[in-house]
Amino acid sequence: MTPAAADPLAALILAAVDNGFHRVPIALTTDYGFLVMNAGDDEHPIASVSVGFRSERRIIQCGSLAEFEAALRKIPAGSTIHRHERCLMPASRGLADEFLAGIDPTLSRVGITVAPEPVITCLCGR
């Protein structure tokens, strides 16, 4: 459990991403959400998918598509999940095309709906 999850008044954070000056938290603002990100750098990418459950105040960190699918299966069938993202460039920049190509098929296998528009966290101050 993340430290923020232990405090019921604190925001539930999917991950923190670098905006070039400091790390900015991407908060879970929906009932269920996920963030695909490169937890490494362009030279040494590390795939990470955070899946959030707001009512349970829980974030599951996934390092593979199999782990992502297992986390998604904990969401009740028929629910809607929101893709969370950062502004300007995708948080997943630099990840292998094979990994990124597996995200949508994984989502379609689990019987939940993906919201049509992502939830964007602004990192640039606009």
PDB file of N, CA, C and O in Angstrom, residues 41-98:
ATOM      1  N   ASP A  41      14.210   5.537 -18.358  1.00  0.00           N
ATOM      2  CA  ASP A  41      14.484   6.677 -19.223  1.00  0.00           C
ATOM      3  C   ASP A  41      14.506   6.198 -20.665  1.00  0.00           C
ATOM      4  O   ASP A  41      14.243   5.023 -20.934  1.00  0.00           O
ATOM      5  N   ASP A  42      14.818   7.093 -21.588  1.00  0.00           N
ATOM      6  CA  ASP A  42      14.788   6.724 -23.002  1.00  0.00           C
ATOM      7  C   ASP A  42      15.809   5.636 -23.337  1.00  0.00           C
ATOM      8  O   ASP A  42      15.566   4.810 -24.207  1.00  0.00           O
ATOM      9  N   GLU A  43      16.947   5.640 -22.668  1.00  0.00           N
ATOM     10  CA  GLU A  43      17.983   4.642 -22.939  1.00  0.00           C
ATOM     11  C   GLU A  43      17.725   3.312 -22.237  1.00  0.00           C
ATOM     12  O   GLU A  43      18.131   2.263 -22.727  1.00  0.00           O
ATOM     13  N   HIS A  44      17.077   3.362 -21.095  1.00  0.00           N
ATOM     14  CA  HIS A  44      16.795   2.164 -20.297  1.00  0.00           C
ATOM     15  C   HIS A  44      15.334   2.208 -19.842  1.00  0.00           C
ATOM     16  O   HIS A  44      15.048   2.489 -18.668  1.00  0.00           O
ATOM     17  N   PRO A  45      14.409   1.949 -20.776  1.00  0.00           N
ATOM     18  CA  PRO A  45      12.991   2.024 -20.416  1.00  0.00           C
ATOM     19  C   PRO A  45      12.573   0.890 -19.472  1.00  0.00           C
ATOM     20  O   PRO A  45      13.080  -0.226 -19.561  1.00  0.00           O
ATOM     21  N   ILE A  46      11.657   1.237 -18.579  1.00  0.00           N
ATOM     22  CA  ILE A  46      11.075   0.262 -17.653  1.00  0.00           C
ATOM     23  C   ILE A  46       9.563   0.432 -17.720  1.00  0.00           C
ATOM     24  O   ILE A  46       9.037   1.487 -17.335  1.00  0.00           O
ATOM     25  N   ALA A  47       8.879  -0.589 -18.212  1.00  0.00           N
ATOM     26  CA  ALA A  47       7.419  -0.534 -18.325  1.00  0.00           C
ATOM     27  C   ALA A  47       6.781  -0.612 -16.945  1.00  0.00           C
ATOM     28  O   ALA A  47       7.146  -1.455 -16.127  1.00  0.00           O
ATOM     29  N   SER A  48       5.845   0.277 -16.705  1.00  0.00           N
ATOM     30  CA  SER A  48       5.109   0.290 -15.446  1.00  0.00           C
ATOM     31  C   SER A  48       3.675   0.716 -15.738  1.00  0.00           C
ATOM     32  O   SER A  48       3.454   1.716 -16.422  1.00  0.00           O
ATOM     33  N   VAL A  49       2.731  -0.047 -15.225  1.00  0.00           N
ATOM     34  CA  VAL A  49       1.324   0.329 -15.341  1.00  0.00           C
ATOM     35  C   VAL A  49       0.758   0.358 -13.924  1.00  0.00           C
ATOM     36  O   VAL A  49       0.867  -0.608 -13.184  1.00  0.00           O
ATOM     37  N   SER A  50       0.183   1.492 -13.564  1.00  0.00           N
ATOM     38  CA  SER A  50      -0.467   1.636 -12.267  1.00  0.00           C
ATOM     39  C   SER A  50      -1.963   1.520 -12.480  1.00  0.00           C
ATOM     40  O   SER A  50      -2.518   2.194 -13.346  1.00  0.00           O
ATOM     41  N   VAL A  51      -2.613   0.669 -11.700  1.00  0.00           N
ATOM     42  CA  VAL A  51      -4.061   0.510 -11.768  1.00  0.00           C
ATOM     43  C   VAL A  51      -4.615   0.939 -10.412  1.00  0.00           C
ATOM     44  O   VAL A  51      -4.196   0.423  -9.372  1.00  0.00           O
ATOM     45  N   GLY A  52      -5.544   1.896 -10.443  1.00  0.00           N
ATOM     46  CA  GLY A  52      -6.073   2.452  -9.205  1.00  0.00           C
ATOM     47  C   GLY A  52      -7.522   2.100  -8.945  1.00  0.00           C
ATOM     48  O   GLY A  52      -8.330   2.047  -9.877  1.00  0.00           O
ATOM     49  N   PHE A  53      -7.828   1.902  -7.670  1.00  0.00           N
ATOM     50  CA  PHE A  53      -9.164   1.580  -7.181  1.00  0.00           C
ATOM     51  C   PHE A  53      -9.500   2.617  -6.107  1.00  0.00           C
ATOM     52  O   PHE A  53      -9.058   2.486  -4.959  1.00  0.00           O
ATOM     53  N   ARG A  54     -10.260   3.641  -6.473  1.00  0.00           N
ATOM     54  CA  ARG A  54     -10.476   4.761  -5.558  1.00  0.00           C
ATOM     55  C   ARG A  54     -11.208   4.342  -4.285  1.00  0.00           C
ATOM     56  O   ARG A  54     -10.809   4.728  -3.185  1.00  0.00           O
ATOM     57  N   SER A  55     -12.288   3.572  -4.386  1.00  0.00           N
ATOM     58  CA  SER A  55     -13.058   3.226  -3.190  1.00  0.00           C
ATOM     59  C   SER A  55     -12.243   2.378  -2.212  1.00  0.00           C
ATOM     60  O   SER A  55     -12.455   2.441  -1.005  1.00  0.00           O
ATOM     61  N   GLU A  56     -11.311   1.603  -2.727  1.00  0.00           N
ATOM     62  CA  GLU A  56     -10.454   0.767  -1.883  1.00  0.00           C
ATOM     63  C   GLU A  56      -9.172   1.496  -1.471  1.00  0.00           C
ATOM     64  O   GLU A  56      -8.394   0.962  -0.674  1.00  0.00           O
ATOM     65  N   ARG A  57      -8.949   2.679  -2.068  1.00  0.00           N
ATOM     66  CA  ARG A  57      -7.721   3.445  -1.834  1.00  0.00           C
ATOM     67  C   ARG A  57      -6.495   2.566  -2.057  1.00  0.00           C
ATOM     68  O   ARG A  57      -5.598   2.464  -1.226  1.00  0.00           O
ATOM     69  N   ARG A  58      -6.482   1.943  -3.251  1.00  0.00           N
ATOM     70  CA  ARG A  58      -5.424   0.990  -3.564  1.00  0.00           C
ATOM     71  C   ARG A  58      -4.889   1.237  -4.967  1.00  0.00           C
ATOM     72  O   ARG A  58      -5.641   1.494  -5.893  1.00  0.00           O
ATOM     73  N   ILE A  59      -3.569   1.135  -5.099  1.00  0.00           N
ATOM     74  CA  ILE A  59      -2.880   1.190  -6.386  1.00  0.00           C
ATOM     75  C   ILE A  59      -2.120  -0.115  -6.543  1.00  0.00           C
ATOM     76  O   ILE A  59      -1.378  -0.517  -5.639  1.00  0.00           O
ATOM     77  N   ILE A  60      -2.300  -0.763  -7.689  1.00  0.00           N
ATOM     78  CA  ILE A  60      -1.531  -1.961  -7.998  1.00  0.00           C
ATOM     79  C   ILE A  60      -0.520  -1.592  -9.081  1.00  0.00           C
ATOM     80  O   ILE A  60      -0.904  -1.086 -10.143  1.00  0.00           O
ATOM     81  N   GLN A  61       0.762  -1.815  -8.799  1.00  0.00           N
ATOM     82  CA  GLN A  61       1.836  -1.549  -9.754  1.00  0.00           C
ATOM     83  C   GLN A  61       2.101  -2.814 -10.559  1.00  0.00           C
ATOM     84  O   GLN A  61       2.293  -3.877  -9.976  1.00  0.00           O
ATOM     85  N   CYS A  62       2.107  -2.666 -11.877  1.00  0.00           N
ATOM     86  CA  CYS A  62       2.294  -3.806 -12.766  1.00  0.00           C
ATOM     87  C   CYS A  62       3.514  -3.567 -13.654  1.00  0.00           C
ATOM     88  O   CYS A  62       3.660  -2.498 -14.218  1.00  0.00           O
ATOM     89  N   GLY A  63       4.331  -4.597 -13.795  1.00  0.00           N
ATOM     90  CA  GLY A  63       5.512  -4.500 -14.641  1.00  0.00           C
ATOM     91  C   GLY A  63       5.406  -5.313 -15.919  1.00  0.00           C
ATOM     92  O   GLY A  63       6.345  -5.343 -16.709  1.00  0.00           O
ATOM     93  N   SER A  64       4.257  -5.958 -16.108  1.00  0.00           N
ATOM     94  CA  SER A  64       4.057  -6.759 -17.315  1.00  0.00           C
ATOM     95  C   SER A  64       2.587  -6.694 -17.716  1.00  0.00           C
ATOM     96  O   SER A  64       1.726  -6.317 -16.909  1.00  0.00           O
ATOM     97  N   LEU A  65       2.311  -7.106 -18.952  1.00  0.00           N
ATOM     98  CA  LEU A  65       0.923  -7.138 -19.412  1.00  0.00           C
ATOM     99  C   LEU A  65       0.122  -8.185 -18.639  1.00  0.00           C
ATOM    100  O   LEU A  65      -1.060  -7.977 -18.369  1.00  0.00           O
ATOM    101  N   ALA A  66       0.752  -9.282 -18.258  1.00  0.00           N
ATOM    102  CA  ALA A  66       0.054 -10.310 -17.469  1.00  0.00           C
ATOM    103  C   ALA A  66      -0.360  -9.759 -16.104  1.00  0.00           C
ATOM    104  O   ALA A  66      -1.480  -9.998 -15.637  1.00  0.00           O
ATOM    105  N   GLU A  67       0.522  -9.008 -15.458  1.00  0.00           N
ATOM    106  CA  GLU A  67       0.184  -8.385 -14.176  1.00  0.00           C
ATOM    107  C   GLU A  67      -0.914  -7.341 -14.354  1.00  0.00           C
ATOM    108  O   GLU A  67      -1.807  -7.220 -13.505  1.00  0.00           O
ATOM    109  N   PHE A  68      -0.846  -6.581 -15.449  1.00  0.00           N
ATOM    110  CA  PHE A  68      -1.870  -5.582 -15.761  1.00  0.00           C
ATOM    111  C   PHE A  68      -3.225  -6.268 -15.910  1.00  0.00           C
ATOM    112  O   PHE A  68      -4.219  -5.830 -15.328  1.00  0.00           O
ATOM    113  N   GLU A  69      -3.271  -7.358 -16.659  1.00  0.00           N
ATOM    114  CA  GLU A  69      -4.533  -8.075 -16.854  1.00  0.00           C
ATOM    115  C   GLU A  69      -5.069  -8.611 -15.528  1.00  0.00           C
ATOM    116  O   GLU A  69      -6.267  -8.527 -15.250  1.00  0.00           O
ATOM    117  N   ALA A  70      -4.199  -9.146 -14.683  1.00  0.00           N
ATOM    118  CA  ALA A  70      -4.628  -9.660 -13.380  1.00  0.00           C
ATOM    119  C   ALA A  70      -5.217  -8.540 -12.519  1.00  0.00           C
ATOM    120  O   ALA A  70      -6.241  -8.734 -11.850  1.00  0.00           O
ATOM    121  N   ALA A  71      -4.608  -7.363 -12.555  1.00  0.00           N
ATOM    122  CA  ALA A  71      -5.129  -6.219 -11.789  1.00  0.00           C
ATOM    123  C   ALA A  71      -6.480  -5.779 -12.343  1.00  0.00           C
ATOM    124  O   ALA A  71      -7.408  -5.492 -11.580  1.00  0.00           O
ATOM    125  N   LEU A  72      -6.604  -5.728 -13.668  1.00  0.00           N
ATOM    126  CA  LEU A  72      -7.870  -5.323 -14.283  1.00  0.00           C
ATOM    127  C   LEU A  72      -9.003  -6.276 -13.930  1.00  0.00           C
ATOM    128  O   LEU A  72     -10.156  -5.862 -13.801  1.00  0.00           O
ATOM    129  N   ARG A  73      -8.690  -7.536 -13.757  1.00  0.00           N
ATOM    130  CA  ARG A  73      -9.718  -8.539 -13.439  1.00  0.00           C
ATOM    131  C   ARG A  73     -10.293  -8.352 -12.036  1.00  0.00           C
ATOM    132  O   ARG A  73     -11.312  -8.932 -11.686  1.00  0.00           O
ATOM    133  N   LYS A  74      -9.675  -7.510 -11.225  1.00  0.00           N
ATOM    134  CA  LYS A  74     -10.198  -7.193  -9.897  1.00  0.00           C
ATOM    135  C   LYS A  74     -11.287  -6.112  -9.964  1.00  0.00           C
ATOM    136  O   LYS A  74     -11.960  -5.851  -8.976  1.00  0.00           O
ATOM    137  N   ILE A  75     -11.435  -5.477 -11.128  1.00  0.00           N
ATOM    138  CA  ILE A  75     -12.466  -4.466 -11.338  1.00  0.00           C
ATOM    139  C   ILE A  75     -13.753  -5.179 -11.740  1.00  0.00           C
ATOM    140  O   ILE A  75     -13.727  -6.055 -12.602  1.00  0.00           O
ATOM    141  N   PRO A  76     -14.880  -4.827 -11.137  1.00  0.00           N
ATOM    142  CA  PRO A  76     -16.134  -5.499 -11.480  1.00  0.00           C
ATOM    143  C   PRO A  76     -16.471  -5.370 -12.968  1.00  0.00           C
ATOM    144  O   PRO A  76     -16.322  -4.293 -13.560  1.00  0.00           O
ATOM    145  N   ALA A  77     -16.925  -6.486 -13.557  1.00  0.00           N
ATOM    146  CA  ALA A  77     -17.342  -6.478 -14.970  1.00  0.00           C
ATOM    147  C   ALA A  77     -18.404  -5.410 -15.173  1.00  0.00           C
ATOM    148  O   ALA A  77     -19.248  -5.176 -14.309  1.00  0.00           O
ATOM    149  N   GLY A  78     -18.329  -4.742 -16.310  1.00  0.00           N
ATOM    150  CA  GLY A  78     -19.275  -3.686 -16.636  1.00  0.00           C
ATOM    151  C   GLY A  78     -18.858  -2.313 -16.140  1.00  0.00           C
ATOM    152  O   GLY A  78     -19.497  -1.319 -16.462  1.00  0.00           O
ATOM    153  N   SER A  79     -17.799  -2.243 -15.344  1.00  0.00           N
ATOM    154  CA  SER A  79     -17.306  -0.952 -14.843  1.00  0.00           C
ATOM    155  C   SER A  79     -16.593  -0.201 -15.956  1.00  0.00           C
ATOM    156  O   SER A  79     -16.218  -0.771 -16.975  1.00  0.00           O
ATOM    157  N   THR A  80     -16.391   1.081 -15.720  1.00  0.00           N
ATOM    158  CA  THR A  80     -15.628   1.925 -16.641  1.00  0.00           C
ATOM    159  C   THR A  80     -14.306   2.289 -15.985  1.00  0.00           C
ATOM    160  O   THR A  80     -14.269   2.673 -14.823  1.00  0.00           O
ATOM    161  N   ILE A  81     -13.238   2.164 -16.754  1.00  0.00           N
ATOM    162  CA  ILE A  81     -11.908   2.561 -16.293  1.00  0.00           C
ATOM    163  C   ILE A  81     -11.452   3.736 -17.149  1.00  0.00           C
ATOM    164  O   ILE A  81     -11.803   3.836 -18.318  1.00  0.00           O
ATOM    165  N   HIS A  82     -10.717   4.639 -16.542  1.00  0.00           N
ATOM    166  CA  HIS A  82     -10.200   5.808 -17.243  1.00  0.00           C
ATOM    167  C   HIS A  82      -8.694   5.709 -17.395  1.00  0.00           C
ATOM    168  O   HIS A  82      -7.991   5.384 -16.437  1.00  0.00           O
ATOM    169  N   ARG A  83      -8.235   6.009 -18.597  1.00  0.00           N
ATOM    170  CA  ARG A  83      -6.799   6.116 -18.851  1.00  0.00           C
ATOM    171  C   ARG A  83      -6.370   7.490 -18.335  1.00  0.00           C
ATOM    172  O   ARG A  83      -6.945   8.500 -18.684  1.00  0.00           O
ATOM    173  N   HIS A  84      -5.375   7.506 -17.477  1.00  0.00           N
ATOM    174  CA  HIS A  84      -4.812   8.761 -16.978  1.00  0.00           C
ATOM    175  C   HIS A  84      -3.523   9.011 -17.742  1.00  0.00           C
ATOM    176  O   HIS A  84      -2.797   8.084 -18.099  1.00  0.00           O
ATOM    177  N   GLU A  85      -3.252  10.278 -18.005  1.00  0.00           N
ATOM    178  CA  GLU A  85      -2.099  10.641 -18.831  1.00  0.00           C
ATOM    179  C   GLU A  85      -1.595  12.008 -18.412  1.00  0.00           C
ATOM    180  O   GLU A  85      -2.279  12.747 -17.703  1.00  0.00           O
ATOM    181  N   ARG A  86      -0.427  12.337 -18.848  1.00  0.00           N
ATOM    182  CA  ARG A  86       0.154  13.656 -18.613  1.00  0.00           C
ATOM    183  C   ARG A  86       0.024  14.489 -19.877  1.00  0.00           C
ATOM    184  O   ARG A  86      -0.196  13.951 -20.956  1.00  0.00           O
ATOM    185  N   CYS A  87       0.152  15.801 -19.763  1.00  0.00           N
ATOM    186  CA  CYS A  87       0.071  16.666 -20.934  1.00  0.00           C
ATOM    187  C   CYS A  87       1.397  16.651 -21.710  1.00  0.00           C
ATOM    188  O   CYS A  87       2.402  16.123 -21.229  1.00  0.00           O
ATOM    189  N   LEU A  88       1.370  17.202 -22.880  1.00  0.00           N
ATOM    190  CA  LEU A  88       2.511  17.426 -23.769  1.00  0.00           C
ATOM    191  C   LEU A  88       3.059  16.160 -24.434  1.00  0.00           C
ATOM    192  O   LEU A  88       3.191  16.104 -25.626  1.00  0.00           O
ATOM    193  N   MET A  89       3.413  15.145 -23.656  1.00  0.00           N
ATOM    194  CA  MET A  89       3.913  13.897 -24.237  1.00  0.00           C
ATOM    195  C   MET A  89       3.429  12.738 -23.377  1.00  0.00           C
ATOM    196  O   MET A  89       3.229  12.898 -22.183  1.00  0.00           O
ATOM    197  N   PRO A  90       3.242  11.589 -23.985  1.00  0.00           N
ATOM    198  CA  PRO A  90       2.760  10.442 -23.199  1.00  0.00           C
ATOM    199  C   PRO A  90       3.750  10.029 -22.118  1.00  0.00           C
ATOM    200  O   PRO A  90       4.962  10.083 -22.314  1.00  0.00           O
ATOM    201  N   ALA A  91       3.225   9.615 -20.988  1.00  0.00           N
ATOM    202  CA  ALA A  91       4.075   9.105 -19.909  1.00  0.00           C
ATOM    203  C   ALA A  91       4.760   7.807 -20.325  1.00  0.00           C
ATOM    204  O   ALA A  91       5.775   7.426 -19.760  1.00  0.00           O
ATOM    205  N   SER A  92       4.222   7.162 -21.350  1.00  0.00           N
ATOM    206  CA  SER A  92       4.770   5.887 -21.832  1.00  0.00           C
ATOM    207  C   SER A  92       5.881   6.057 -22.867  1.00  0.00           C
ATOM    208  O   SER A  92       6.420   5.065 -23.361  1.00  0.00           O
ATOM    209  N   ARG A  93       6.241   7.294 -23.175  1.00  0.00           N
ATOM    210  CA  ARG A  93       7.266   7.541 -24.184  1.00  0.00           C
ATOM    211  C   ARG A  93       8.529   6.734 -23.909  1.00  0.00           C
ATOM    212  O   ARG A  93       9.019   6.681 -22.786  1.00  0.00           O
ATOM    213  N   GLY A  94       8.999   6.051 -24.945  1.00  0.00           N
ATOM    214  CA  GLY A  94      10.223   5.279 -24.842  1.00  0.00           C
ATOM    215  C   GLY A  94      10.017   3.801 -24.598  1.00  0.00           C
ATOM    216  O   GLY A  94      10.960   3.020 -24.708  1.00  0.00           O
ATOM    217  N   LEU A  95       8.775   3.391 -24.272  1.00  0.00           N
ATOM    218  CA  LEU A  95       8.518   1.970 -24.048  1.00  0.00           C
ATOM    219  C   LEU A  95       8.479   1.225 -25.373  1.00  0.00           C
ATOM    220  O   LEU A  95       8.181   1.804 -26.413  1.00  0.00           O
ATOM    221  N   ALA A  96       8.733  -0.061 -25.326  1.00  0.00           N
ATOM    222  CA  ALA A  96       8.743  -0.907 -26.524  1.00  0.00           C
ATOM    223  C   ALA A  96       7.364  -0.909 -27.177  1.00  0.00           C
ATOM    224  O   ALA A  96       6.344  -0.983 -26.494  1.00  0.00           O
ATOM    225  N   ASP A  97       7.368  -0.828 -28.505  1.00  0.00           N
ATOM    226  CA  ASP A  97       6.117  -0.847 -29.263  1.00  0.00           C
ATOM    227  C   ASP A  97       5.302  -2.101 -28.959  1.00  0.00           C
ATOM    228  O   ASP A  97       4.071  -2.045 -28.913  1.00  0.00           O
ATOM    229  N   GLU A  98       5.969  -3.238 -28.756  1.00  0.00           N
ATOM    230  CA  GLU A  98       5.266  -4.492 -28.466  1.00  0.00           C
ATOM    231  C   GLU A  98       4.471  -4.384 -27.169  1.00  0.00           C
ATOM    232  O   GLU A  98       3.350  -4.880 -27.070  1.00  0.00           O
TER     233      GLU A  98
END
